[in-house]
Coordinates of C-alpha atoms and ligand atoms in Angstrom, one line a residue:
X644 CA -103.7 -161.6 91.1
X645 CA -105.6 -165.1 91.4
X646 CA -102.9 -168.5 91.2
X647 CA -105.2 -168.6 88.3
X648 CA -103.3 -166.1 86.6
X649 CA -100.6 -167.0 84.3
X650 CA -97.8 -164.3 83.9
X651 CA -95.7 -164.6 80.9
X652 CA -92.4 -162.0 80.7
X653 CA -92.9 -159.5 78.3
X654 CA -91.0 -156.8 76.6
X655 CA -88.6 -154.1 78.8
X656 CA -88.9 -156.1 81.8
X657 CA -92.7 -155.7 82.1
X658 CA -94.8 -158.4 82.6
X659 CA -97.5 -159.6 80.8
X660 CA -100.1 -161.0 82.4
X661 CA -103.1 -163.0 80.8
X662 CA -106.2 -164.3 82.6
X663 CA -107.0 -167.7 81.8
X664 CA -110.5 -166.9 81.9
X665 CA -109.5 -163.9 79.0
X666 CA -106.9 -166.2 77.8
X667 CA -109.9 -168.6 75.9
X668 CA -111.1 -165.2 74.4
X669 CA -114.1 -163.3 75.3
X670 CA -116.2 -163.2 72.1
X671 CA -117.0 -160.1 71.3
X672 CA -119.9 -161.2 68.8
X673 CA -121.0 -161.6 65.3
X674 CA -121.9 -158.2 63.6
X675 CA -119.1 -155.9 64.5
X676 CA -118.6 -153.5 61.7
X677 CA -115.5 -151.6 61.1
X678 CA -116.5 -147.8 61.9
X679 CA -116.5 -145.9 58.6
X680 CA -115.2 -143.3 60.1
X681 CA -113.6 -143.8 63.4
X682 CA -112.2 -141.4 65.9
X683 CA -111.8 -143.2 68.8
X684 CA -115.2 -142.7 70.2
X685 CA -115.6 -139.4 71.5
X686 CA -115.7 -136.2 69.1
X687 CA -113.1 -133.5 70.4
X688 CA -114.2 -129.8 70.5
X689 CA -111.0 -127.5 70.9
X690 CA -111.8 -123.8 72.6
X691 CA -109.4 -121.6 72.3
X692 CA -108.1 -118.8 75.1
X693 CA -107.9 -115.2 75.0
X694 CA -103.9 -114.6 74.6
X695 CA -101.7 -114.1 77.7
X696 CA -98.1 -114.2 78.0
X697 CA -96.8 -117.2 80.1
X698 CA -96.0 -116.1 83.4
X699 CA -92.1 -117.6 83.0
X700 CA -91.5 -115.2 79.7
X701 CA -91.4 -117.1 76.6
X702 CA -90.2 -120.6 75.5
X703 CA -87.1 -119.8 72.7
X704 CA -89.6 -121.7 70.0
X705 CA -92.8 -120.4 71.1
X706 CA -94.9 -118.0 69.1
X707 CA -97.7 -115.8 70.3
X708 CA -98.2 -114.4 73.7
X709 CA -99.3 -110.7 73.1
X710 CA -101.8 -110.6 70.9
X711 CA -101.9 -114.2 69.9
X712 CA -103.0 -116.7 71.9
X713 CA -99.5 -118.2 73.4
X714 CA -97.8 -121.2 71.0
X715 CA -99.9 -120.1 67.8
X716 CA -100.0 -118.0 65.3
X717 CA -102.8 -115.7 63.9
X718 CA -102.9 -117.6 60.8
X719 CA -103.9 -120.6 62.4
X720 CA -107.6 -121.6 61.6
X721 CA -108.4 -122.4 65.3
X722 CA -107.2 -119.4 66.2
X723 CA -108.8 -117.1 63.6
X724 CA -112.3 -118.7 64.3
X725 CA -112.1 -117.7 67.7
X726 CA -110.6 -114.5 67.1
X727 CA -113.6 -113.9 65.2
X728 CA -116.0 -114.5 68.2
X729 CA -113.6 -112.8 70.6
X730 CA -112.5 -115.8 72.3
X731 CA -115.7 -116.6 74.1
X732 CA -115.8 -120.0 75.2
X733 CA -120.0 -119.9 75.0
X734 CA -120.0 -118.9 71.4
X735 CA -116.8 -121.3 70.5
X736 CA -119.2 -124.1 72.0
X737 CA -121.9 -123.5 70.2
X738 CA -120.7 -122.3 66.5
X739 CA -118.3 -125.6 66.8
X740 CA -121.6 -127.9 67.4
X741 CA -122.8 -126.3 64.5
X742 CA -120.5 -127.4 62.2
X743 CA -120.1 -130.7 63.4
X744 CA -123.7 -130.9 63.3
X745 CA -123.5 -130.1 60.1
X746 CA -120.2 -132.4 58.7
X747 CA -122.6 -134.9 60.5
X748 CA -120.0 -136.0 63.0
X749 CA -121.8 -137.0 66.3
X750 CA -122.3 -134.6 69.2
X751 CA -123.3 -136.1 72.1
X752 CA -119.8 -137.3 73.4
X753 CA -117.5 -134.6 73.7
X754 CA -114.0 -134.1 74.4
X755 CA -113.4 -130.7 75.6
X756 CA -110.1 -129.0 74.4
X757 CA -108.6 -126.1 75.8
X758 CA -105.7 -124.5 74.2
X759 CA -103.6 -121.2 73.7
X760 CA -101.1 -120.9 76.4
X761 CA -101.2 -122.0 80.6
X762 CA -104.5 -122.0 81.6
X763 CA -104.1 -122.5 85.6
X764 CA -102.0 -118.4 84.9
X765 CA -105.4 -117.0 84.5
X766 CA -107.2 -115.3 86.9
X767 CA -109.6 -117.3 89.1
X768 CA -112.7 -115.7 87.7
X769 CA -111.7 -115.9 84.6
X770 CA -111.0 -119.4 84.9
X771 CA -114.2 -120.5 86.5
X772 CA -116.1 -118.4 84.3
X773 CA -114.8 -120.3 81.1
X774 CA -114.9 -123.5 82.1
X775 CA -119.0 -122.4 83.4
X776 CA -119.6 -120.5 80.0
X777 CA -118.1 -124.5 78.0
X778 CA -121.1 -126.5 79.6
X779 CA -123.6 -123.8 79.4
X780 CA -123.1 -123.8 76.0
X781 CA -122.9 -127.4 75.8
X782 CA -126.4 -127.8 78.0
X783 CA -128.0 -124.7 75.6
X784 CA -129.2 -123.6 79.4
X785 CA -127.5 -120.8 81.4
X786 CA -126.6 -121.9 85.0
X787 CA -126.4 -120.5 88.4
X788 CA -122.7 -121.3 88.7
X789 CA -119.7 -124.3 87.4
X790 CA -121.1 -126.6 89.6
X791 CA -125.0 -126.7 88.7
X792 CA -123.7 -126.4 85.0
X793 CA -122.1 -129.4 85.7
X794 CA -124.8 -130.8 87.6
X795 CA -126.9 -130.3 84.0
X796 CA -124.7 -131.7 81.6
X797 CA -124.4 -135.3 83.4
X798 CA -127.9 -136.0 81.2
X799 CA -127.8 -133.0 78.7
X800 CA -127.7 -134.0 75.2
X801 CA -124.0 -132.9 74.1
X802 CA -121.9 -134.6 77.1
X803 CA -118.8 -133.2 78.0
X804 CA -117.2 -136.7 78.4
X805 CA -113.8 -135.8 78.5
X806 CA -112.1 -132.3 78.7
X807 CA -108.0 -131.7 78.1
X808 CA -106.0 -128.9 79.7
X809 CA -102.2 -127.6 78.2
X810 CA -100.2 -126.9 81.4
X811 CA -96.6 -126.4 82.5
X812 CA -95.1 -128.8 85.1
X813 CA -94.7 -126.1 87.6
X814 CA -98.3 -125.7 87.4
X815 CA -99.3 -128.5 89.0
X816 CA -99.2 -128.1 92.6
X817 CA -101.8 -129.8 94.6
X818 CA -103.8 -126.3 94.5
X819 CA -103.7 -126.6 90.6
X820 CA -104.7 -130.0 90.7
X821 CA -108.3 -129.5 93.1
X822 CA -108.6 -126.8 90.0
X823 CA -108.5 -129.2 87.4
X824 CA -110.6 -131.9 89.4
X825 CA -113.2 -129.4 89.7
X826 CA -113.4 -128.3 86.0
X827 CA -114.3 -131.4 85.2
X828 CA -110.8 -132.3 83.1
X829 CA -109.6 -136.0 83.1
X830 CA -106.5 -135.1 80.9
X831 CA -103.7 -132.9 81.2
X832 CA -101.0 -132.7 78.7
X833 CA -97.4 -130.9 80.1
X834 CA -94.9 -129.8 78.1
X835 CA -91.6 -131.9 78.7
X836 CA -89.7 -131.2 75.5
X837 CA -86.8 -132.8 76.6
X838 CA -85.9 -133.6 80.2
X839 CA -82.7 -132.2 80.7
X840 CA -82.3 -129.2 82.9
X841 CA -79.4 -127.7 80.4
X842 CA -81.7 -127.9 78.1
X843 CA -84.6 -126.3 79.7
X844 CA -82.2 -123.2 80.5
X845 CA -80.9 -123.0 77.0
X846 CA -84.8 -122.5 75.8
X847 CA -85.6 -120.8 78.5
X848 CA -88.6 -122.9 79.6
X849 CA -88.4 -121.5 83.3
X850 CA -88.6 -125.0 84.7
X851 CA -86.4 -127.8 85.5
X852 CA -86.7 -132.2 85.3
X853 CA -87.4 -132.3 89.0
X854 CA -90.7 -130.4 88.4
X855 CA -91.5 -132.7 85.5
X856 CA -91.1 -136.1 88.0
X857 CA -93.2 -134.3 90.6
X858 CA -95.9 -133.0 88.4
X859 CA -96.1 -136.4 86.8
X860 CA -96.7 -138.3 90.2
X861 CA -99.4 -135.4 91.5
X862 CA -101.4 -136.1 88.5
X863 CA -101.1 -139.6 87.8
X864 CA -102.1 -140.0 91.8
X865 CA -105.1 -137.3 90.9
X866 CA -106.3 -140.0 88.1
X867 CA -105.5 -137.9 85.6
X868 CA -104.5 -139.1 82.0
X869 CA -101.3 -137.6 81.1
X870 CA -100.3 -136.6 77.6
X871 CA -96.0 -135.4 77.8
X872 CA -95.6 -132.6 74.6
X873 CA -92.2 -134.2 73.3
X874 CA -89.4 -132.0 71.5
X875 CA -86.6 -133.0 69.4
X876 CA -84.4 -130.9 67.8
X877 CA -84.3 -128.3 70.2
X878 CA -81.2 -125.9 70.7
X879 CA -78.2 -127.4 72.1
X880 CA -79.2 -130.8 71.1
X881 CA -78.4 -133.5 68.8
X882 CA -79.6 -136.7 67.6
X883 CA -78.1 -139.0 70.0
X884 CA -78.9 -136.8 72.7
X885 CA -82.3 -137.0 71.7
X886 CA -82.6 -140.5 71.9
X887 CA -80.9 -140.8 74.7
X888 CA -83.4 -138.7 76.6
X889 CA -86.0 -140.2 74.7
X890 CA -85.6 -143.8 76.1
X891 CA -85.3 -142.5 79.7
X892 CA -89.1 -141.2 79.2
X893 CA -89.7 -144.9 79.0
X894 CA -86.9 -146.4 80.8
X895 CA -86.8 -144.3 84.4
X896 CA -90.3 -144.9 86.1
X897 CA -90.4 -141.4 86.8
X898 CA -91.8 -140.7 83.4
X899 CA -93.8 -142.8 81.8
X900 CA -96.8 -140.9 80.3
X901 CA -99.4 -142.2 78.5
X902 CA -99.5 -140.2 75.8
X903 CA -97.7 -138.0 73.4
X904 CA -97.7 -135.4 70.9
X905 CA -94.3 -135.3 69.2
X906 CA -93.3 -131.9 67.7
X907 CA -89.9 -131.2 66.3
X908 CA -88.7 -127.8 66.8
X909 CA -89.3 -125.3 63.9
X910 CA -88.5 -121.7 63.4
X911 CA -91.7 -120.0 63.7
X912 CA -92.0 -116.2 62.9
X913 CA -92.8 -114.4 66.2
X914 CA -90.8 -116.7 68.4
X915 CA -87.6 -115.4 70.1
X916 CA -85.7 -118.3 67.9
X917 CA -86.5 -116.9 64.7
X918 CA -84.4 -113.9 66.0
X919 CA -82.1 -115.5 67.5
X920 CA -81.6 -118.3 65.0
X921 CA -79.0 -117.0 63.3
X922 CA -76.6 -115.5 66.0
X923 CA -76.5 -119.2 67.9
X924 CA -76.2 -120.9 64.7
X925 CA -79.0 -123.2 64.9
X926 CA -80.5 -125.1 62.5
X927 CA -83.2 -127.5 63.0
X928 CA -83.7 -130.7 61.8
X929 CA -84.5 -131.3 57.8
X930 CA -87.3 -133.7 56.6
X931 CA -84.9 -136.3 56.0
X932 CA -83.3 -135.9 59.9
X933 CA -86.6 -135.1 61.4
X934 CA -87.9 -138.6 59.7
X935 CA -85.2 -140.7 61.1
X936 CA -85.2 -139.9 64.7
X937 CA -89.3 -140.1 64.5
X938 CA -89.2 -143.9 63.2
X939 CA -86.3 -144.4 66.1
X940 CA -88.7 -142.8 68.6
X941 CA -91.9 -144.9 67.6
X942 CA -89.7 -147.9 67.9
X943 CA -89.5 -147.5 71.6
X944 CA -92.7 -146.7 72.8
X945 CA -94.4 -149.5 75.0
X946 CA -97.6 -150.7 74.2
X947 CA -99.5 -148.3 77.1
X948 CA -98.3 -145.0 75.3
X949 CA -100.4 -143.5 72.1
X950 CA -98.5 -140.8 70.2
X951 CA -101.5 -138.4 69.7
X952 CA -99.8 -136.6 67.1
X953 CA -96.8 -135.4 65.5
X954 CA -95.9 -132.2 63.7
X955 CA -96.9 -129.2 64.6
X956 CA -99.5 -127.5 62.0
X957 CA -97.8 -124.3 61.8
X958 CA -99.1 -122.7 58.3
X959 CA -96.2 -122.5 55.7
X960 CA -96.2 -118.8 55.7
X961 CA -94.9 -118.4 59.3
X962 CA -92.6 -121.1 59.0
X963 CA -89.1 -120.0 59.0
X964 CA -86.9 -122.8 58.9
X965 CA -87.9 -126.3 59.3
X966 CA -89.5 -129.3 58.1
X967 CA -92.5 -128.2 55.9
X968 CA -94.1 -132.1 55.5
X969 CA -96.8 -132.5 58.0
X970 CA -97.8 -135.8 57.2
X971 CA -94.7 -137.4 57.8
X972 CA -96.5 -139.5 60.3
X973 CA -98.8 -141.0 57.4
X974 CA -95.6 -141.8 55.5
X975 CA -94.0 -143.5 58.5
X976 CA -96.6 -145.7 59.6
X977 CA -96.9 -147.0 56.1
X978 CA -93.1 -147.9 56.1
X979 CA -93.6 -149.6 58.8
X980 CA -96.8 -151.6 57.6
X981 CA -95.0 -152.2 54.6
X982 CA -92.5 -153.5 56.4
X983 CA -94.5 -155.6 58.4
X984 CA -92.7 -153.9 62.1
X985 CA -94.5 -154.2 64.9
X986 CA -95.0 -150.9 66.5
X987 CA -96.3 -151.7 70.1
X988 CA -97.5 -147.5 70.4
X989 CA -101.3 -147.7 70.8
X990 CA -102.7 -145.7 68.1
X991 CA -101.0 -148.0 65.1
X992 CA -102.7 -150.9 66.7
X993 CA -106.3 -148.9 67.3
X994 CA -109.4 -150.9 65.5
X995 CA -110.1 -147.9 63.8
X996 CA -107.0 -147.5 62.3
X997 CA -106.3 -151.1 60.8
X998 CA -108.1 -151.6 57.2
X999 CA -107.8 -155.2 57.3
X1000 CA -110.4 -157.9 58.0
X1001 CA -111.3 -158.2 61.8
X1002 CA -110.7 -161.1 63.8
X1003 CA -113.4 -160.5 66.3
X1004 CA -112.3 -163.2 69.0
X1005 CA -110.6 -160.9 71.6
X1006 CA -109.4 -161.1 75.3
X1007 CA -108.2 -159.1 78.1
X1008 CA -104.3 -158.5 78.5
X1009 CA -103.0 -156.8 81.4
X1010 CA -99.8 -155.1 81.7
X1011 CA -98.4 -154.2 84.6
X1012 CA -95.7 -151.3 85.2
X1013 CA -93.9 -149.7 87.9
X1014 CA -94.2 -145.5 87.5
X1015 CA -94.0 -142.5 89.7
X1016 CA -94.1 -144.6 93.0
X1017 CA -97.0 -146.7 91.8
X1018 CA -98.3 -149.4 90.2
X1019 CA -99.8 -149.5 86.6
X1020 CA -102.2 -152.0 85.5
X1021 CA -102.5 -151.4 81.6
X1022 CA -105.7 -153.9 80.9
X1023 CA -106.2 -154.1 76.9
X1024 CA -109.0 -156.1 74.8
X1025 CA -107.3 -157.4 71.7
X1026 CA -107.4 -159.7 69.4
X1027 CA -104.9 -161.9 68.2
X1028 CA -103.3 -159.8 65.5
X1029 CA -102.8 -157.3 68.6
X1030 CA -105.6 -155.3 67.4
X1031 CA -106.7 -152.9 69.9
X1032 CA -110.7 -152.3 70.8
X1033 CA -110.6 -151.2 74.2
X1034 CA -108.1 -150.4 77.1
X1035 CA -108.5 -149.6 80.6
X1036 CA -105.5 -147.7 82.9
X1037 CA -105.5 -148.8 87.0
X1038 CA -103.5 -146.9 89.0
X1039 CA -102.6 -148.4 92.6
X1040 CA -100.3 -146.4 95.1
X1041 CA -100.0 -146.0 98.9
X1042 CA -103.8 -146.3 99.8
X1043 CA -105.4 -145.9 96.3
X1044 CA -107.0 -148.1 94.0
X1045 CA -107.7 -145.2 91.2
X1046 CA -109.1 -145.6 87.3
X1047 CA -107.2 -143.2 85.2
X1048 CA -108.9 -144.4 81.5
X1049 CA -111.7 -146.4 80.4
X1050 CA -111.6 -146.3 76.4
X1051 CA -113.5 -148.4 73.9
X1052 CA -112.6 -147.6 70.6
X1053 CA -114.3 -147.7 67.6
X1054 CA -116.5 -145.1 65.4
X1055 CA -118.2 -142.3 67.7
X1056 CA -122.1 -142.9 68.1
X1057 CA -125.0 -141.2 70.1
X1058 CA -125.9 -142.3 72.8
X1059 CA -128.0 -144.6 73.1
X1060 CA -127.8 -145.5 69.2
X1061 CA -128.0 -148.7 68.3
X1062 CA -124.9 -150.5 66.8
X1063 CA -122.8 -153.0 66.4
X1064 CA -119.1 -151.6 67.1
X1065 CA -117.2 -152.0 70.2
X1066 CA -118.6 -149.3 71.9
X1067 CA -121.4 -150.6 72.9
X1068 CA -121.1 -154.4 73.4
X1069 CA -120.3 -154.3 76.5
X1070 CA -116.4 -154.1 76.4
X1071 CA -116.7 -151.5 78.6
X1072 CA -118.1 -153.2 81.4
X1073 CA -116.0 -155.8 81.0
X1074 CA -112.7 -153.7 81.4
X1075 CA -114.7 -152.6 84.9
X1076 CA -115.4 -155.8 85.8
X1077 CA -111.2 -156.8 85.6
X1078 CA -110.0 -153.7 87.2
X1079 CA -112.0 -154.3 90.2
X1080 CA -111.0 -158.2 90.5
X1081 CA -107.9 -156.8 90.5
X1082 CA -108.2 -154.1 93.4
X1083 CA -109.9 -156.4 95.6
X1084 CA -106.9 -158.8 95.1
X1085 CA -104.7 -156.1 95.8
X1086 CA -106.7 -155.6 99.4
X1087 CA -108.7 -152.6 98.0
X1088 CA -112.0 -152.3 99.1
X1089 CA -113.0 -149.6 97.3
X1090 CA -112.0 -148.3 93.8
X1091 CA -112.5 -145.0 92.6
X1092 CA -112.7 -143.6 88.9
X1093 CA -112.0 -140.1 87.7
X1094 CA -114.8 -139.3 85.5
X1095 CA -115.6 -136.8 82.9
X1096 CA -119.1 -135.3 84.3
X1097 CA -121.2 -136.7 81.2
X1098 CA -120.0 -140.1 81.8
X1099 CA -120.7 -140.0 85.4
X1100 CA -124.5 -141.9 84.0
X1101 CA -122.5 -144.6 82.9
X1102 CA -120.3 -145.2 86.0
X1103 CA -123.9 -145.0 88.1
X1104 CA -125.2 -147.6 86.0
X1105 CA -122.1 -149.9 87.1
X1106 CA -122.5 -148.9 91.0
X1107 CA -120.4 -146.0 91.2
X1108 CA -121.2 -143.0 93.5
X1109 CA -120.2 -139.5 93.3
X1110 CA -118.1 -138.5 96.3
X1111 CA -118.6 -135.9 98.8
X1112 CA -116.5 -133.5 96.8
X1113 CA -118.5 -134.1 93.6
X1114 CA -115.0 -135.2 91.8
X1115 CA -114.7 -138.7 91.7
X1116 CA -117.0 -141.8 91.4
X1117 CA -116.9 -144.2 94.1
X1118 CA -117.4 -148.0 94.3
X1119 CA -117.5 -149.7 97.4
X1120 CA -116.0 -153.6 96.5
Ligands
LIG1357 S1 -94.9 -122.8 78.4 FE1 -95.8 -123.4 76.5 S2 -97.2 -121.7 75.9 FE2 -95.8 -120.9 77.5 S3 -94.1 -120.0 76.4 FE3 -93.5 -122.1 76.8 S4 -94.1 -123.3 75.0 FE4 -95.2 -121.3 74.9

């Protein structure tokens, strides 16, 4: 960082470092609007896998496998609308365009979502073939192969901008991870639960903590955002042991994800718990339990993690035992508004999910943290209430100067649209323009961005290349 740079200590022993340039405030102009309806920018499209039994056997909480897509139910509407067309990714595509087109929800930014069990278990061709079928359907064009369909979608009108994969953390050897580069993803979400290995044995997840640390590094390293699944209330825990393993997802720079998706553990019909519940005398948490160690969680998380959801949205008639309130989120962010607590998590502090008037004057703060052997540099536009309109994740480690997120929130638009919300003001550009200061003052002379293929227009734009593998865009500094 520049002598310039003032660095002020910040919360958990990370720092907090604001550019004096930033420090004045960028402006970020008159006219902003709040987005009507806002969902971060990009509209998320979920495509749903033909059912296959996780090669490991069966989590103790999991549903499905056999007939049901792995983790769900067939009473779950994503999973009945896809029954319906047989799984096929191509018709998922397009009937889901429909409907959006229809609730009048933008389609030209898309977050592809792939769900229903381990995805990197499938056969290759099956694989391949999926992830092809996604952008024909997307580019309304049938291709040669996965690369030429991605080839088309980089200027097709419904961009895949983003795509998500569920995986295990034994599934991520560096073999899985070329896979994932070459699909096009930019976000993998593992399941965690809890990291402790007795746990792990007593739900049978087939995997152990060390494979959660590795996994974490390989994919950080790849560029990847990473999204833990969090469980409390499994078998063989308890509240404070929860917690405990809870804050060491924070505290031990081993961990440190980005994102979460908290889902107590329910007894779902079809899972080996609900018939074994009984005979190891397990009970889960009630509402009441289930919404105290939820407000203690939220309490912890640093201000680079978003908690994507939490409760699973298991229909009532499968539920066995369990908390039946899914909104308990709703009810405890309003405490905690009510209450006037500051919850550092991003999504709380998201533009589009603050009613209140804006103050518009924002600047750049960056964030730096130590994980997985590496060096984090979380760079956020906010304003002075700590509202959040953009954020931007650099990744430096051994030789690499790597962009794992560029996000500017704010309501989705099409491309090219004109209007007023931070999407397209620039903020963007401005995030860039920081992260590679930052590189070069780190020695880099070249940064590279992982890139969901319809963004890759964007990253040209800012004089970014794609590399020789076709995976990454490339700046030379
Ligand atoms: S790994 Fe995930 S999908 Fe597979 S059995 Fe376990 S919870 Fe279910």
């Amino acid at each position: 960082m520049s002598t310039k740079d003032k660095i002020e200590r910040f919360r958990g022993g990370q720092k907090l470092i604001t550019n004096n340039r930033a420090r004045s405030g960028v402006e970020l102009g008159l006219g902003i609007k709040k987005p009507v309806r806002s969902i971060s920018g990009v509209t998320p499209l979920t495509v749903v896998l033909a059912p296959k039994k996780c090669s490991h056997g069966t989590c103790i909480y999991c549903p499905g496998g056999e007939h049901v897509p792995q983790s769900y139910t067939d009473k779950s509407p994503a999973i009945m609308r896809a029954m319906k067309l047989k799984y096929d990714p191509y018709e998922q595509v397009k009937v889901r365009l429909n409907v959006l087109k229809l609730m009048k929800h933008p389609t030209d930014k898309i977050e592809i979502i792939i769900l229903g069990g381990t995805f990197l278990q499938y056969p290759k061709n099956y694989k391949y073939n999926f992830i092809k079928k996604i952008f024909d359907a997307l580019n309304n064009k049938d291709s040669k192969n996965l690369e030429e369909a991605k080839k088309i979608n980089e200027k097709a009108k419904h961009r895949c901008v983003a795509m998500c994969i569920e995986n295990r953390p034994d599934n991520c050897a560096d073999k899985d991870i070329k896979e994932m580069l070459k699909f096009g993803c930019t976000r993998v979400e593992i399941g965690v639960q809890m990291p402790d290995d007795e746990l792990y044995r007593k739900t049978n997840r087939g995997h152990n903590v060390q494979d959660v640390v590795e996994a974490t590094e390989r994919l950080k390293n790849a560029g990847f955002k990473l999204g833990y699944h969090i469980m409390p209330g499994l078998p063989g825990s308890d509240k404070e042991k929860d917690l405990k393993l809870f804050k060491k997802i924070f505290k031990d720079e081993k961990f440190r994800p980005d994102q979460l998706k908290i889902y107590p553990c329910q007894i779902i019909e079809d899972s080996p718990l609900a018939k074994t519940y009984k005979l190891i005398k397990y009970t889960p948490y009630n509402e009441k339990e289930t919404k105290e160690i939820l407000i203690k969680m939220m309490k912890i998380i640093p201000d680079y993690c978003r908690v994507m959801r939490m409760m699973r949205e298991f229909p009532k008639e499968k539920l066995i035992k369990g908390t039946e309130k899914l909104d308990l989120r709703k009810d405890i962010e309003e405490e905690f508004r009510n209450k006037g607590l500051k919850i550092r998590e991003i999504r709380m502090r998201e533009i589009g999910f603050n009613k209140k008037t804006l103050d518009l004057n924002a600047k750049i703060k960056i964030i730096e943290y130590q994980a997985s052997n590496g060096k984090e540099y979380f760079l956020e536009f906010i304003n002075k209430e700590d509202i959040l309109f953009g954020l931007l994740r650099l990744r430096i480690f051994d030789k690499t100067a790597i962009i794992r997120e560029l996000h500017v929130y704010g309501q989705a638009l099409n491309l090219g649209e004109e209007g007023a919300e931070s999407q397209h003001i620039g903020l963007g550009k401005k995030l860039m323009q920081k992260a590679e200061e930052i590189a070069k003052e780190n020695g880099f002379n070249k940064l590279k961005i992982i890139s969901g293929v319809g963004v890759r227009e964007y990253y040209k734009k800012l004089g970014y290349k794609l590399d020789d593998d076709r995976v990454y865009m490339i700046k030379k500094l």
